Short mmCIF file of C-alpha atoms and ligand atoms in Angstrom, two decimals:
data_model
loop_
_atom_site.label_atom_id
_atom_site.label_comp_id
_atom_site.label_asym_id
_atom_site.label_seq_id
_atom_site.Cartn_x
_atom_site.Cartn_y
_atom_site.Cartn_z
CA UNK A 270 59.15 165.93 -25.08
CA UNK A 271 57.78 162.96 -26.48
CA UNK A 272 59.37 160.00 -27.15
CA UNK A 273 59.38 157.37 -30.06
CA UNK A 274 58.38 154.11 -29.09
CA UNK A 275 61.85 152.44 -29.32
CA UNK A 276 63.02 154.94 -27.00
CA UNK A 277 60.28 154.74 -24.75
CA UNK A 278 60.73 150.48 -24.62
CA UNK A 279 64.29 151.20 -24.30
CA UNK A 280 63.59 152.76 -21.28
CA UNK A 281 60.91 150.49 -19.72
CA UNK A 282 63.36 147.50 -20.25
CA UNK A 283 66.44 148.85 -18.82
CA UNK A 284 64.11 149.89 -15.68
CA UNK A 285 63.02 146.20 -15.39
CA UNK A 286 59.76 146.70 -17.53
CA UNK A 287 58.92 143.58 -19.42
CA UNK A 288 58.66 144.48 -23.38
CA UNK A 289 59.40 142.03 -26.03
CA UNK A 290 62.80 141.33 -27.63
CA UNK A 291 63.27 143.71 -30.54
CA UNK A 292 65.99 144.87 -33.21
CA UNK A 293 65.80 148.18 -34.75
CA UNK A 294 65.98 148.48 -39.16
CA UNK A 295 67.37 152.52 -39.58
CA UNK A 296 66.58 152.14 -43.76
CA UNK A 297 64.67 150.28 -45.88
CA UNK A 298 67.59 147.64 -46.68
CA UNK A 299 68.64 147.21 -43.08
CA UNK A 300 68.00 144.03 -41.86
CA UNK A 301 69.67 143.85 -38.63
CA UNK A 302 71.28 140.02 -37.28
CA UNK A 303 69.89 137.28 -35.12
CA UNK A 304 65.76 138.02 -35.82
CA UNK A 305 63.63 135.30 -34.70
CA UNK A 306 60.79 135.40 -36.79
CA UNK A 307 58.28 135.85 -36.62
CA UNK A 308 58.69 139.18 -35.59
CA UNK A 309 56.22 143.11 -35.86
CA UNK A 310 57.57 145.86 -37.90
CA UNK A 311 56.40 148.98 -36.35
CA UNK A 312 57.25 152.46 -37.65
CA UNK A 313 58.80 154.83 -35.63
CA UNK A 314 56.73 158.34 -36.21
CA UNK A 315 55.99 160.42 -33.54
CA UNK A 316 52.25 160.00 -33.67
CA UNK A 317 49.62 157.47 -32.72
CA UNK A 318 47.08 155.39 -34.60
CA UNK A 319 49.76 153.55 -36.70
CA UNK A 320 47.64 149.79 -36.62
CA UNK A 321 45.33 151.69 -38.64
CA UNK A 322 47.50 153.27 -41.05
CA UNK A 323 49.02 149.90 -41.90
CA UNK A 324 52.32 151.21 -39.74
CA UNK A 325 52.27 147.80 -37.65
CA UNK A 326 52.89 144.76 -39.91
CA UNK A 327 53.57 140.72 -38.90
CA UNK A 328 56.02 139.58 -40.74
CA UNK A 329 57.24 135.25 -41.02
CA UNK A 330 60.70 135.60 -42.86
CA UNK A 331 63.38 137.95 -44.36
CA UNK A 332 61.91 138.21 -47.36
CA UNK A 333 58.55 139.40 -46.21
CA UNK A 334 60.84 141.58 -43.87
CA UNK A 335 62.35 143.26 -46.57
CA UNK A 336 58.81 143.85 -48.31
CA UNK A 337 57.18 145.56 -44.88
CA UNK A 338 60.84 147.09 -44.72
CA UNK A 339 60.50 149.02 -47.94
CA UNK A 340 56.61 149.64 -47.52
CA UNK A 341 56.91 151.47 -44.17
CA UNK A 342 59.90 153.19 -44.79
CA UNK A 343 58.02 154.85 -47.95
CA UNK A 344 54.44 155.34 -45.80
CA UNK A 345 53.35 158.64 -44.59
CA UNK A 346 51.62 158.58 -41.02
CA UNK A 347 49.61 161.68 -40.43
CA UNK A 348 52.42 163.48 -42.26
CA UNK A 349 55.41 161.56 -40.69
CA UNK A 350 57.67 159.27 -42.47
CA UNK A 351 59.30 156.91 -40.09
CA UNK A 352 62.76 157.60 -38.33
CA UNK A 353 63.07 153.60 -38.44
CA UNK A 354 61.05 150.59 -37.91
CA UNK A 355 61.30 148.94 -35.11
CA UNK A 356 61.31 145.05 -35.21
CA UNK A 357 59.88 143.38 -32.20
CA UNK A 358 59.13 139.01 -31.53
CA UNK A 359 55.51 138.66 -32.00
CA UNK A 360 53.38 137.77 -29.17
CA UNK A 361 50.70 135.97 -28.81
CA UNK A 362 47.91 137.77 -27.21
CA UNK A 363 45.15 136.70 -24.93
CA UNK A 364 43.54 140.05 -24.21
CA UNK A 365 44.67 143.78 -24.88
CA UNK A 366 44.47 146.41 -21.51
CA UNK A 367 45.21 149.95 -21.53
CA UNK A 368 47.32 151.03 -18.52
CA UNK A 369 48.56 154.73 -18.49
CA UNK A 370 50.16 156.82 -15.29
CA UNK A 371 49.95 160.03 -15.72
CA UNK A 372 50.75 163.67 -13.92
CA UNK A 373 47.83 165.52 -13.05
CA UNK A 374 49.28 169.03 -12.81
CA UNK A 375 45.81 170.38 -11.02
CA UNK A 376 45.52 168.01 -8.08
CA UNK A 377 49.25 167.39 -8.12
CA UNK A 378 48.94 163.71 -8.19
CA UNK A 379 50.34 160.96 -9.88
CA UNK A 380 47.02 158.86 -11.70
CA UNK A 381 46.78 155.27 -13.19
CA UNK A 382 44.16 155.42 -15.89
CA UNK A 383 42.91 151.82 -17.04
CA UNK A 384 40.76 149.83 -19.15
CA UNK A 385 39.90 146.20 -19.75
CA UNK A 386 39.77 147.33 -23.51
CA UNK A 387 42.49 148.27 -24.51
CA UNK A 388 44.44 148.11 -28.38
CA UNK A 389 44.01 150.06 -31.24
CA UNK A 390 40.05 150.37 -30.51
CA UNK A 391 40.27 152.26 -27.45
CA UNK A 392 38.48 154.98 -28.41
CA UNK A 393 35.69 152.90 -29.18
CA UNK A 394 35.39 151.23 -25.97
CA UNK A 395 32.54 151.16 -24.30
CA UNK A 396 33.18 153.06 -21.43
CA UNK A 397 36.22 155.30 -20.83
CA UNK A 398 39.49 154.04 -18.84
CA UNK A 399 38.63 154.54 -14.98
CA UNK A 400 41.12 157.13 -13.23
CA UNK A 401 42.23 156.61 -9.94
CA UNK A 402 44.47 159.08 -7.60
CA UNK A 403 47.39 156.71 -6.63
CA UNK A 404 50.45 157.49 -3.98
CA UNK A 405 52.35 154.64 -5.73
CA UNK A 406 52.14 152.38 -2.98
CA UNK A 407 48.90 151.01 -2.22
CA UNK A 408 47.14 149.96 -5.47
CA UNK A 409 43.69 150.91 -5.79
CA UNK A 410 41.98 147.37 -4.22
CA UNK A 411 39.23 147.25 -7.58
CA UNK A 412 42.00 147.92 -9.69
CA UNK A 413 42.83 144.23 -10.02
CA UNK A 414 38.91 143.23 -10.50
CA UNK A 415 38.43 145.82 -12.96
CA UNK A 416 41.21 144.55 -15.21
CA UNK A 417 40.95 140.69 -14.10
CA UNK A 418 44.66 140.71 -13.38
CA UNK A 419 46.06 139.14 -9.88
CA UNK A 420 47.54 141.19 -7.87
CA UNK A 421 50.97 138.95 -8.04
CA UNK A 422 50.76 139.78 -11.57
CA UNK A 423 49.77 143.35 -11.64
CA UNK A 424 51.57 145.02 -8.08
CA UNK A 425 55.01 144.07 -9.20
CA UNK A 426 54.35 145.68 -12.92
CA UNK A 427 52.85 148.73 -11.48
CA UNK A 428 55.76 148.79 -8.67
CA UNK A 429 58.66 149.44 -11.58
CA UNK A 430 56.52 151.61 -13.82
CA UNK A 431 55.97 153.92 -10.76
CA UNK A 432 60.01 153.85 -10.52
CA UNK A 433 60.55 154.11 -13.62
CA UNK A 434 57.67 156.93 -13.98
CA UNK A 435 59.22 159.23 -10.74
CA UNK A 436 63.17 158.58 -11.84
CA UNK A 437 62.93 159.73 -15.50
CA UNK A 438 60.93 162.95 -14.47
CA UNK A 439 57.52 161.45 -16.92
CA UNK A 440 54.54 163.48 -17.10
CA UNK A 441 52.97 160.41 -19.06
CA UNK A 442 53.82 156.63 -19.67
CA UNK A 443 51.03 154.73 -21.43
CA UNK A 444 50.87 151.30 -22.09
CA UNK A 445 48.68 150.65 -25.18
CA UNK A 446 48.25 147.66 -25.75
CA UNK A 447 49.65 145.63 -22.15
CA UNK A 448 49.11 142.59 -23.77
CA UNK A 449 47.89 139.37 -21.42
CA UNK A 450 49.55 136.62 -23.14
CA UNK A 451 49.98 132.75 -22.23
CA UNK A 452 53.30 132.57 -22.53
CA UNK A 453 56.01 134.80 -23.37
CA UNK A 454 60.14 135.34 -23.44
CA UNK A 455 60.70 139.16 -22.43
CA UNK A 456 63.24 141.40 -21.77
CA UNK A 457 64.88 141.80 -19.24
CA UNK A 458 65.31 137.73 -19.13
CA UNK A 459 63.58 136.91 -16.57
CA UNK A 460 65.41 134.26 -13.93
CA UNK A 461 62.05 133.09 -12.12
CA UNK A 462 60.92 130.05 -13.59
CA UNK A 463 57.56 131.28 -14.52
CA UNK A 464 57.64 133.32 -17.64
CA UNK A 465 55.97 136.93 -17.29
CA UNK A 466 52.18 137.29 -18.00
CA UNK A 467 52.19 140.70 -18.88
CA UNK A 468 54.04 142.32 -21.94
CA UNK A 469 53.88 146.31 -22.50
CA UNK A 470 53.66 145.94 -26.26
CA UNK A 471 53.26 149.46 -27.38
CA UNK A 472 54.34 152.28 -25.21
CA UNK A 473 54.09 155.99 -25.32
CA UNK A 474 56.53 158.27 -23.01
CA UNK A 475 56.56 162.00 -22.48
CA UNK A 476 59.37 163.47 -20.37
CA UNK A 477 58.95 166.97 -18.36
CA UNK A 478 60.65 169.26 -20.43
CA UNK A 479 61.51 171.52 -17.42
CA UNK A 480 63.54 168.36 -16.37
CA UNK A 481 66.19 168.40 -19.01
CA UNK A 482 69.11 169.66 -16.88
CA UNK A 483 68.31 166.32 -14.44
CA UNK A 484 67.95 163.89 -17.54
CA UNK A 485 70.42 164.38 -19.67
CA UNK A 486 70.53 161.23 -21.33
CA UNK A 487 67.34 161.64 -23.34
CA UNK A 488 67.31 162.63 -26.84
CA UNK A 489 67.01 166.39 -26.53
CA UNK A 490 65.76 168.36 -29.72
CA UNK A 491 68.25 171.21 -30.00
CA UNK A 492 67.22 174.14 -28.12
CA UNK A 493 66.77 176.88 -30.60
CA UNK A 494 66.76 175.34 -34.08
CA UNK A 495 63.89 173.82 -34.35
CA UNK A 496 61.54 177.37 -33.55
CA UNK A 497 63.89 179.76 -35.97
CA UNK A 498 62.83 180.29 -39.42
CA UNK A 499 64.97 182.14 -41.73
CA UNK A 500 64.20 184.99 -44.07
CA UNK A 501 66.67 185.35 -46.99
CA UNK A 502 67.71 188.77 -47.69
CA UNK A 503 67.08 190.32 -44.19
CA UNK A 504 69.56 192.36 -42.25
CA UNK A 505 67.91 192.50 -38.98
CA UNK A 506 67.96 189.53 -36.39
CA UNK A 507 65.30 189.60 -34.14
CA UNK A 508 64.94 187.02 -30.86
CA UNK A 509 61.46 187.76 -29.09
CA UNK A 510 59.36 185.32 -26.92
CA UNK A 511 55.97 184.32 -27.61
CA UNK A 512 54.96 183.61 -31.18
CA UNK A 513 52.75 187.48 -31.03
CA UNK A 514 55.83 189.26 -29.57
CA UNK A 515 57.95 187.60 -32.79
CA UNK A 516 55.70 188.73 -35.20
CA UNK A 517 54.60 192.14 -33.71
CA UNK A 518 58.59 192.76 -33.99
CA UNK A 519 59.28 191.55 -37.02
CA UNK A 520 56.42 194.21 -38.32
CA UNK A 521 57.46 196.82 -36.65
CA UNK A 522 61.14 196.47 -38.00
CA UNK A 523 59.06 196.02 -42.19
CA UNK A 524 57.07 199.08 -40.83
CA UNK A 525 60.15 200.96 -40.57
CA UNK A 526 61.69 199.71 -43.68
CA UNK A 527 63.69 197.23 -42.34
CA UNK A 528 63.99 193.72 -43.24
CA UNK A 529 64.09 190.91 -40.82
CA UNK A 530 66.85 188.41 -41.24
CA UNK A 531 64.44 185.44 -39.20
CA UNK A 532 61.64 184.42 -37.03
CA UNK A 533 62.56 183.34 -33.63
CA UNK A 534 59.91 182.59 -30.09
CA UNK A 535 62.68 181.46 -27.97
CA UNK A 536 59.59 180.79 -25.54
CA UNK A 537 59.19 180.89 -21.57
CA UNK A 538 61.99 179.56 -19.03
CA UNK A 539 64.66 180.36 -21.47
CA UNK A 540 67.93 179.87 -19.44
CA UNK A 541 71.59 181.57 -20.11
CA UNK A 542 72.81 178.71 -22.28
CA UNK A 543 69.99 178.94 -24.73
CA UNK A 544 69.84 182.67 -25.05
CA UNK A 545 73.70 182.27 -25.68
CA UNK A 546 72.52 179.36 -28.41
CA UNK A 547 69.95 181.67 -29.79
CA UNK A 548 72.28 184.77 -30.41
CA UNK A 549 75.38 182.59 -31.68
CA UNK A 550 72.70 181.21 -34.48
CA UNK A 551 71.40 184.37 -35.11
CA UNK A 552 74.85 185.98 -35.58
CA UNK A 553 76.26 183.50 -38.12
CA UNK A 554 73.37 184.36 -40.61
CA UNK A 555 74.34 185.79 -43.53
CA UNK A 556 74.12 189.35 -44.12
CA UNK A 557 72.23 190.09 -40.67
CA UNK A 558 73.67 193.68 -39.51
CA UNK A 559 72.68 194.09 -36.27
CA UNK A 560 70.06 192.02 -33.72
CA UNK A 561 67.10 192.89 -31.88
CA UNK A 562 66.10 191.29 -28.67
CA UNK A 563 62.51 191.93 -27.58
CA UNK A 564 61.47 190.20 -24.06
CA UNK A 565 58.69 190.51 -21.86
CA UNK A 566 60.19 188.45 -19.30
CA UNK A 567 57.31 186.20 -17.33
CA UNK A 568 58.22 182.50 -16.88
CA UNK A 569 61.49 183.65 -17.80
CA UNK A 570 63.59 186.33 -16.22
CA UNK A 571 65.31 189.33 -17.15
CA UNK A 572 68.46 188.46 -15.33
CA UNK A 573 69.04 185.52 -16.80
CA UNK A 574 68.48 186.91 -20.19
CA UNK A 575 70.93 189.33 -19.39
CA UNK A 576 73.26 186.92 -18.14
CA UNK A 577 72.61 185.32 -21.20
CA UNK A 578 73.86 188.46 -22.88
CA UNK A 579 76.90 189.32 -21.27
CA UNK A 580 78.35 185.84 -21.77
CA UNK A 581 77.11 185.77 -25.59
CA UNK A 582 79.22 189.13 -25.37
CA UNK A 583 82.13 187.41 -23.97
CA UNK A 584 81.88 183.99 -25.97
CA UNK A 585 80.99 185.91 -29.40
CA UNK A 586 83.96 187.49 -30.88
CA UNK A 587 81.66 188.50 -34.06
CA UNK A 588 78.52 189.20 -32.62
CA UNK A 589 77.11 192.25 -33.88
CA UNK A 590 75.38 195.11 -32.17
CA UNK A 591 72.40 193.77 -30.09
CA UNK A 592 69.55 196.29 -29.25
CA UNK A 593 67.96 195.15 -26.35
CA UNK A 594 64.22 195.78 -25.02
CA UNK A 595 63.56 193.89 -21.91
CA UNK A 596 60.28 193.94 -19.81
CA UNK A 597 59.02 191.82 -16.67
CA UNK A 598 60.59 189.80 -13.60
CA UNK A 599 63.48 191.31 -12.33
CA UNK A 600 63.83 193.97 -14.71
CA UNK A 601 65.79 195.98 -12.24
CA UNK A 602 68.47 193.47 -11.36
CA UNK A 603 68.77 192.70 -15.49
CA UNK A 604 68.79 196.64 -15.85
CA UNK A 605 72.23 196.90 -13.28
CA UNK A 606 74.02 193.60 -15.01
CA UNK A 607 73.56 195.42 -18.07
CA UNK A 608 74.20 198.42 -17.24
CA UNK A 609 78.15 197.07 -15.58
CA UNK A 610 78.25 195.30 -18.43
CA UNK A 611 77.76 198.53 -21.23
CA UNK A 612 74.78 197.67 -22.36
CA UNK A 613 72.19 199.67 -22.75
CA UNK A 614 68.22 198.57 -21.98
CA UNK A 615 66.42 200.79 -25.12
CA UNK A 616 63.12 202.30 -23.88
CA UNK A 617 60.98 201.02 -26.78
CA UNK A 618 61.10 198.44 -29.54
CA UNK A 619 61.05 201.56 -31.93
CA UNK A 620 63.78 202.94 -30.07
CA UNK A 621 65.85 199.09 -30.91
CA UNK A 622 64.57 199.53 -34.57
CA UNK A 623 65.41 202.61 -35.19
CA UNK A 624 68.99 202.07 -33.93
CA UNK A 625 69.39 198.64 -35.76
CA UNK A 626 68.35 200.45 -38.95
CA UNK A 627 71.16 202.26 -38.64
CA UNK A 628 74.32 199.56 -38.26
P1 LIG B 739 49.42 152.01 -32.46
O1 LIG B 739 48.31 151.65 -33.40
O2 LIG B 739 50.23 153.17 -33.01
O3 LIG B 739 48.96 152.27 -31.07
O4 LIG B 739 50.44 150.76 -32.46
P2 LIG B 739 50.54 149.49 -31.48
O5 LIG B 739 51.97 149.25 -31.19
O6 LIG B 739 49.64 149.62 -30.31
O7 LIG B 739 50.07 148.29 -32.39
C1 LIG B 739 48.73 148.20 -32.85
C2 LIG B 739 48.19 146.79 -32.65
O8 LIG B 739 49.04 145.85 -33.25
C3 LIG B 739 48.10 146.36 -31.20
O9 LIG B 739 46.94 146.82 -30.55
C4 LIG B 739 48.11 144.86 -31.33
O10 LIG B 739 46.79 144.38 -31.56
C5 LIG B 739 48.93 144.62 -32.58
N1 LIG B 739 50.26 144.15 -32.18
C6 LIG B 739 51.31 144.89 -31.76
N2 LIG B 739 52.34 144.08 -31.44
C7 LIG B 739 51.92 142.81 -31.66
C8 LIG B 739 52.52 141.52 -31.51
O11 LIG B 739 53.66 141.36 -31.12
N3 LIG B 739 51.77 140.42 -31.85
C9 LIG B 739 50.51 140.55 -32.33
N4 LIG B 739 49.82 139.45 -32.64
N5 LIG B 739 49.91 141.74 -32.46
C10 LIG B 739 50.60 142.85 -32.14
MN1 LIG B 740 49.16 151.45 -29.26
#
């Protein structure tokens, strides 16, 4: 999962990361108290490249506020309207560095990638941010050279974001601009005389979605919803995972007359609770009949799906008849649950179909 950016700087400050003070407008009219101007209106969209799409805009006073309020609110970015703006004291900015940590899945590492150019240009730049494999102790000794930062500046930055990076379960956290400014106030106030050099003025998170059950605080999309599509008029409810498996069930069900009530890839890893989410959606449809489960069970495992049954079983007082095909790890220890349970494991999805067809 991805976050927006004034979830992401909520983060970094509250894990010691300087950012810049900032308010947050949720509509166009909202002008939230105790600004001091001047301040950068940012919209919040889930995508990057928003300099360019006039989605960042200084602003000297309320009234040119409310203007960039009412402009950002209404502009599409890459097919995104904002969620809100985000208001944030304007720096003043010496030089612009990129500074990104990142999870290499393939070496198992944790990287720092970096560049002396960074801002909205970055793509541009003439060479491409240097990687380096990092343990996040020892900082890479050219690191420091490379981006002209001392290392009293730059150790005790990279220090927290590695903290921050391994306690929030990040696959990415990049810093885009990490603005080198003269002089700045930043949050968290800072109690050493000197002022921090560094700001992280733009920031880009993505959390490990596999590490939702440790992380609960984080703005979770809801499980299911978001993947089902509904199909007025159908009778059958189908849940299948992988987008093929869906659609290769939904056809056979049309093939034999049937109509499909929705369109649901539950996807890989599914656990008990979401299968039990899945079905409970499914159920309260209108006019669906009877449901067809169709799972070829590799990241995620029979047994849990049938878990996932027997407690939608017990928790769903109007559930209707589910018709179950279930294929893959631990197909035999799903096959016994079931089987104490009542439930029959069909042989085929045209054996599910036909039955459903039926109810
Ligand atoms: P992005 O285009 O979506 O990556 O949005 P950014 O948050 O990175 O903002 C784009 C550019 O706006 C940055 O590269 C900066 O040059 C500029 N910018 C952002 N915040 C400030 C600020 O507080 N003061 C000034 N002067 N410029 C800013
Ligand atoms: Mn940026």
């Amino acid at each position: 999962m991805n976050l927006l950016e004034f979830q992401a700087k909520k983060l970094l400050m509250r894990s010691g990361v300087p950012v810049p003070r900032s308010w947050v407008a949720k509509n166009a009219t909202h002008v939230p108290p105790g600004i001091g101007y001047p301040v950068v209106a940012k919209s919040q969209v889930p995508v990057g490249g928003r300099g360019k799409a006039g989605g960042v805009v200084v602003v000297k006073n309320e009234t040119e506020l409310r203007a960039a309020l009412k402009k950002l609110f209404a502009l599409e970015i890459k097919g995104h309207l904002p969620v809100a703006v985000l208001l944030e004291q304007a720096i003043d900015i010496d030089r612009e560095l990129y500074l990104a940590i990142r999870l290499n899945r393939d070496t198992k590492y944790i990287e720092i990638m970096a560049s002396p150019h960074g801002g909205m240009d970055i793509e541009e730049a003439p060479e491409k941010p240097s990687v380096y494999r990092w343990d996040g102790q020892t900082t890479p000794d050219d690191l420091f050279s490379f981006l002209n930062l001392p290392p009293e500046e730059l150790a005790p930055l990279l220090d927290t974001l590695h903290h921050a990076f391994t306690t929030h379960d990040l696959t990415l956290l990049e810093i885009n601009p990490l603005v080198v400014t003269p002089c700045y106030e930043v949050q968290p106030l800072s109690s050493e005389p000197s002022l921090p050099q560094l700001v992280c003025a733009d920031a880009k998170i993505s959390v490990d979605d596999n590490a939702r059950f440790r992380q609960p605080n984080f703005p979770w999309p809801e499980t299911t919803s978001a993947n089902m599509r509904v199909l007025s008029g159908g009778t059958i409810g189908c849940i299948a995972n992988g987008a093929g498996m869906a659609m290769s069930t939904m056809d056979t069900i049309v093939s034999a007359g049937g109509r499909p009530a929705n369109f649901l890839d539950i996807g890989g890893g599914t656990g008990e609770k979401e299968f039990v989410a899945a079905l409970k959606q499914i159920s309260e449809l209108p006019g669906v009949t009877s449901i067809i489960v169709n799972i070829f069970a590799g990241i995620s495992r029979c047994d849990e799906i049938a878990r996932g049954l027997i407690a939608a079983k017990q928790q769903l007082p109007n559930l209707q008849p589910v018709f179950v095909r279930l294929e893959g790890t631990n197909r035999e220890q799903a096959g016994k649950l079931l089987a104490e349970a009542g439930i029959p494991i069909e042989p085929s999805l045209r054996a599910c179909v036909e039955k459903a067809m039926r109810e």
